């Protein structure tokens, strides 16, 4: 008999932040979407990488940290790794957006979801 490990959104968010910080992702924002009707998930986590290489490194670090910490949990879907300007990692209840700065500014996810609750994460690097 196999048991699937249940993971809370808070555990997943904590692991995702650790992955981002591991490779020095910047401008980390958690967007709580739970009080907004008809959202695609409960949380968005946004961060920046300074280059294609760093965006891909952040994506890899997040997936590795989450997998190791939570019993080999894999994302439901990953998009954008081929050009690495905007990588989306979908963990169903939590969706991660890893941007290069100019792409994040262009699409302005924070502005589109202005009714969300925002939590900015301070980094020490």
PDB file of C-alpha atoms in Angstrom:
ATOM      1  CA  UNK A   1       0.000   0.000   0.000  1.00  0.00           C
ATOM      2  CA  UNK A   2       1.366   3.420  -0.986  1.00  0.00           C
ATOM      3  CA  UNK A   3       0.555   6.612   0.872  1.00  0.00           C
ATOM      4  CA  UNK A   4       0.824  10.000  -0.786  1.00  0.00           C
ATOM      5  CA  UNK A   5       2.270  12.620   1.543  1.00  0.00           C
ATOM      6  CA  UNK A   6      -0.108  15.497   2.196  1.00  0.00           C
ATOM      7  CA  UNK A   7       1.561  18.880   2.028  1.00  0.00           C
ATOM      8  CA  UNK A   8       0.106  22.169   3.183  1.00  0.00           C
ATOM      9  CA  UNK A   9       0.384  25.336   1.141  1.00  0.00           C
ATOM     10  CA  UNK A  10       2.438  26.905   3.960  1.00  0.00           C
ATOM     11  CA  UNK A  11       4.998  24.070   3.826  1.00  0.00           C
ATOM     12  CA  UNK A  12       5.177  24.310   0.052  1.00  0.00           C
ATOM     13  CA  UNK A  13       5.585  28.097   0.121  1.00  0.00           C
ATOM     14  CA  UNK A  14       8.379  27.798   2.685  1.00  0.00           C
ATOM     15  CA  UNK A  15      10.208  25.243   0.522  1.00  0.00           C
ATOM     16  CA  UNK A  16       9.752  27.381  -2.603  1.00  0.00           C
ATOM     17  CA  UNK A  17      11.197  30.446  -0.826  1.00  0.00           C
ATOM     18  CA  UNK A  18      14.193  28.348   0.293  1.00  0.00           C
ATOM     19  CA  UNK A  19      14.773  27.303  -3.317  1.00  0.00           C
ATOM     20  CA  UNK A  20      14.609  30.907  -4.538  1.00  0.00           C
ATOM     21  CA  UNK A  21      16.987  32.110  -1.825  1.00  0.00           C
ATOM     22  CA  UNK A  22      19.407  29.251  -2.506  1.00  0.00           C
ATOM     23  CA  UNK A  23      20.347  30.859  -5.827  1.00  0.00           C
ATOM     24  CA  UNK A  24      19.754  34.463  -4.774  1.00  0.00           C
ATOM     25  CA  UNK A  25      16.476  35.235  -6.524  1.00  0.00           C
ATOM     26  CA  UNK A  26      15.316  38.802  -5.822  1.00  0.00           C
ATOM     27  CA  UNK A  27      12.085  40.763  -5.334  1.00  0.00           C
ATOM     28  CA  UNK A  28      10.218  37.822  -3.804  1.00  0.00           C
ATOM     29  CA  UNK A  29       6.485  38.431  -3.412  1.00  0.00           C
ATOM     30  CA  UNK A  30       3.781  36.098  -2.149  1.00  0.00           C
ATOM     31  CA  UNK A  31       0.317  36.926  -3.450  1.00  0.00           C
ATOM     32  CA  UNK A  32      -2.547  35.450  -1.420  1.00  0.00           C
ATOM     33  CA  UNK A  33      -5.461  34.961  -3.815  1.00  0.00           C
ATOM     34  CA  UNK A  34      -7.765  32.976  -1.514  1.00  0.00           C
ATOM     35  CA  UNK A  35     -10.249  35.815  -0.954  1.00  0.00           C
ATOM     36  CA  UNK A  36     -10.675  36.496  -4.677  1.00  0.00           C
ATOM     37  CA  UNK A  37     -13.419  34.621  -6.523  1.00  0.00           C
ATOM     38  CA  UNK A  38     -12.625  32.289  -9.411  1.00  0.00           C
ATOM     39  CA  UNK A  39      -8.852  32.259  -9.050  1.00  0.00           C
ATOM     40  CA  UNK A  40      -6.716  29.581 -10.628  1.00  0.00           C
ATOM     41  CA  UNK A  41      -4.883  28.817  -7.376  1.00  0.00           C
ATOM     42  CA  UNK A  42      -4.521  29.969  -3.759  1.00  0.00           C
ATOM     43  CA  UNK A  43      -1.127  31.650  -4.040  1.00  0.00           C
ATOM     44  CA  UNK A  44       1.264  33.129  -6.577  1.00  0.00           C
ATOM     45  CA  UNK A  45       4.914  33.458  -5.675  1.00  0.00           C
ATOM     46  CA  UNK A  46       6.862  35.880  -7.852  1.00  0.00           C
ATOM     47  CA  UNK A  47      10.589  36.508  -7.994  1.00  0.00           C
ATOM     48  CA  UNK A  48      13.264  37.847 -10.327  1.00  0.00           C
ATOM     49  CA  UNK A  49      16.418  36.406 -11.794  1.00  0.00           C
ATOM     50  CA  UNK A  50      19.003  38.627 -13.449  1.00  0.00           C
ATOM     51  CA  UNK A  51      19.599  36.425 -16.529  1.00  0.00           C
ATOM     52  CA  UNK A  52      18.315  33.365 -18.406  1.00  0.00           C
ATOM     53  CA  UNK A  53      20.869  31.295 -16.521  1.00  0.00           C
ATOM     54  CA  UNK A  54      19.722  32.525 -13.116  1.00  0.00           C
ATOM     55  CA  UNK A  55      16.022  32.127 -13.977  1.00  0.00           C
ATOM     56  CA  UNK A  56      16.682  28.491 -14.921  1.00  0.00           C
ATOM     57  CA  UNK A  57      18.824  28.010 -11.792  1.00  0.00           C
ATOM     58  CA  UNK A  58      15.996  29.319  -9.598  1.00  0.00           C
ATOM     59  CA  UNK A  59      13.520  26.994 -11.296  1.00  0.00           C
ATOM     60  CA  UNK A  60      15.819  24.014 -10.782  1.00  0.00           C
ATOM     61  CA  UNK A  61      16.540  24.923  -7.160  1.00  0.00           C
ATOM     62  CA  UNK A  62      12.839  25.259  -6.326  1.00  0.00           C
ATOM     63  CA  UNK A  63      12.004  21.901  -7.868  1.00  0.00           C
ATOM     64  CA  UNK A  64      14.939  20.214  -6.114  1.00  0.00           C
ATOM     65  CA  UNK A  65      14.223  21.702  -2.669  1.00  0.00           C
ATOM     66  CA  UNK A  66      10.496  20.881  -2.875  1.00  0.00           C
ATOM     67  CA  UNK A  67      11.177  17.355  -4.100  1.00  0.00           C
ATOM     68  CA  UNK A  68      13.726  16.627  -1.367  1.00  0.00           C
ATOM     69  CA  UNK A  69      11.731  18.217   1.446  1.00  0.00           C
ATOM     70  CA  UNK A  70       8.320  16.859   0.545  1.00  0.00           C
ATOM     71  CA  UNK A  71       8.907  13.287  -0.526  1.00  0.00           C
ATOM     72  CA  UNK A  72       9.622  13.654  -4.234  1.00  0.00           C
ATOM     73  CA  UNK A  73       6.662  15.898  -5.036  1.00  0.00           C
ATOM     74  CA  UNK A  74       6.905  17.140  -8.608  1.00  0.00           C
ATOM     75  CA  UNK A  75       5.160  20.158 -10.155  1.00  0.00           C
ATOM     76  CA  UNK A  76       1.986  19.519 -12.090  1.00  0.00           C
ATOM     77  CA  UNK A  77       3.353  21.618 -14.953  1.00  0.00           C
ATOM     78  CA  UNK A  78       6.423  23.709 -15.812  1.00  0.00           C
ATOM     79  CA  UNK A  79       6.491  26.246 -18.645  1.00  0.00           C
ATOM     80  CA  UNK A  80       9.034  28.640 -20.137  1.00  0.00           C
ATOM     81  CA  UNK A  81      12.342  26.955 -19.326  1.00  0.00           C
ATOM     82  CA  UNK A  82      13.434  26.972 -22.962  1.00  0.00           C
ATOM     83  CA  UNK A  83      13.771  30.772 -23.187  1.00  0.00           C
ATOM     84  CA  UNK A  84      14.001  31.424 -19.413  1.00  0.00           C
ATOM     85  CA  UNK A  85      12.565  34.930 -19.418  1.00  0.00           C
ATOM     86  CA  UNK A  86       9.443  33.842 -17.515  1.00  0.00           C
ATOM     87  CA  UNK A  87       9.267  30.371 -16.009  1.00  0.00           C
ATOM     88  CA  UNK A  88       6.012  29.183 -14.462  1.00  0.00           C
ATOM     89  CA  UNK A  89       6.004  26.262 -12.029  1.00  0.00           C
ATOM     90  CA  UNK A  90       2.519  24.975 -11.201  1.00  0.00           C
ATOM     91  CA  UNK A  91       2.085  23.105  -7.920  1.00  0.00           C
ATOM     92  CA  UNK A  92      -1.742  23.378  -8.307  1.00  0.00           C
ATOM     93  CA  UNK A  93      -2.536  25.434  -5.153  1.00  0.00           C
ATOM     94  CA  UNK A  94       0.705  27.427  -5.449  1.00  0.00           C
ATOM     95  CA  UNK A  95       1.988  28.779  -8.768  1.00  0.00           C
ATOM     96  CA  UNK A  96       5.512  30.190  -8.999  1.00  0.00           C
ATOM     97  CA  UNK A  97       6.457  32.879 -11.541  1.00  0.00           C
ATOM     98  CA  UNK A  98      10.190  33.433 -12.075  1.00  0.00           C
ATOM     99  CA  UNK A  99      10.878  36.494 -14.199  1.00  0.00           C
ATOM    100  CA  UNK A 100      13.647  38.529 -15.663  1.00  0.00           C
ATOM    101  CA  UNK A 101      12.985  42.053 -14.392  1.00  0.00           C
ATOM    102  CA  UNK A 102      11.903  43.595 -17.706  1.00  0.00           C
ATOM    103  CA  UNK A 103       9.417  40.788 -18.356  1.00  0.00           C
ATOM    104  CA  UNK A 104       7.906  41.130 -14.869  1.00  0.00           C
ATOM    105  CA  UNK A 105       7.491  44.864 -15.387  1.00  0.00           C
ATOM    106  CA  UNK A 106       5.912  44.345 -18.812  1.00  0.00           C
ATOM    107  CA  UNK A 107       3.267  41.828 -17.696  1.00  0.00           C
ATOM    108  CA  UNK A 108       2.627  43.456 -14.281  1.00  0.00           C
ATOM    109  CA  UNK A 109       1.056  40.419 -12.597  1.00  0.00           C
ATOM    110  CA  UNK A 110       0.815  42.385  -9.346  1.00  0.00           C
ATOM    111  CA  UNK A 111      -1.291  45.043 -11.098  1.00  0.00           C
ATOM    112  CA  UNK A 112      -3.568  42.476 -12.721  1.00  0.00           C
ATOM    113  CA  UNK A 113      -4.240  40.831  -9.363  1.00  0.00           C
ATOM    114  CA  UNK A 114      -4.396  44.053  -7.330  1.00  0.00           C
ATOM    115  CA  UNK A 115      -7.064  42.654  -4.974  1.00  0.00           C
ATOM    116  CA  UNK A 116      -4.639  40.031  -3.652  1.00  0.00           C
ATOM    117  CA  UNK A 117      -2.878  40.297  -0.317  1.00  0.00           C
ATOM    118  CA  UNK A 118       0.837  40.937  -0.877  1.00  0.00           C
ATOM    119  CA  UNK A 119       3.696  39.736   1.294  1.00  0.00           C
ATOM    120  CA  UNK A 120       7.168  40.915   0.275  1.00  0.00           C
ATOM    121  CA  UNK A 121      10.043  38.723   1.462  1.00  0.00           C
ATOM    122  CA  UNK A 122      13.213  40.469   2.604  1.00  0.00           C
ATOM    123  CA  UNK A 123      16.471  38.942   1.396  1.00  0.00           C
ATOM    124  CA  UNK A 124      19.872  39.458   2.995  1.00  0.00           C
ATOM    125  CA  UNK A 125      22.065  39.440  -0.110  1.00  0.00           C
TER     126      UNK A 125
END
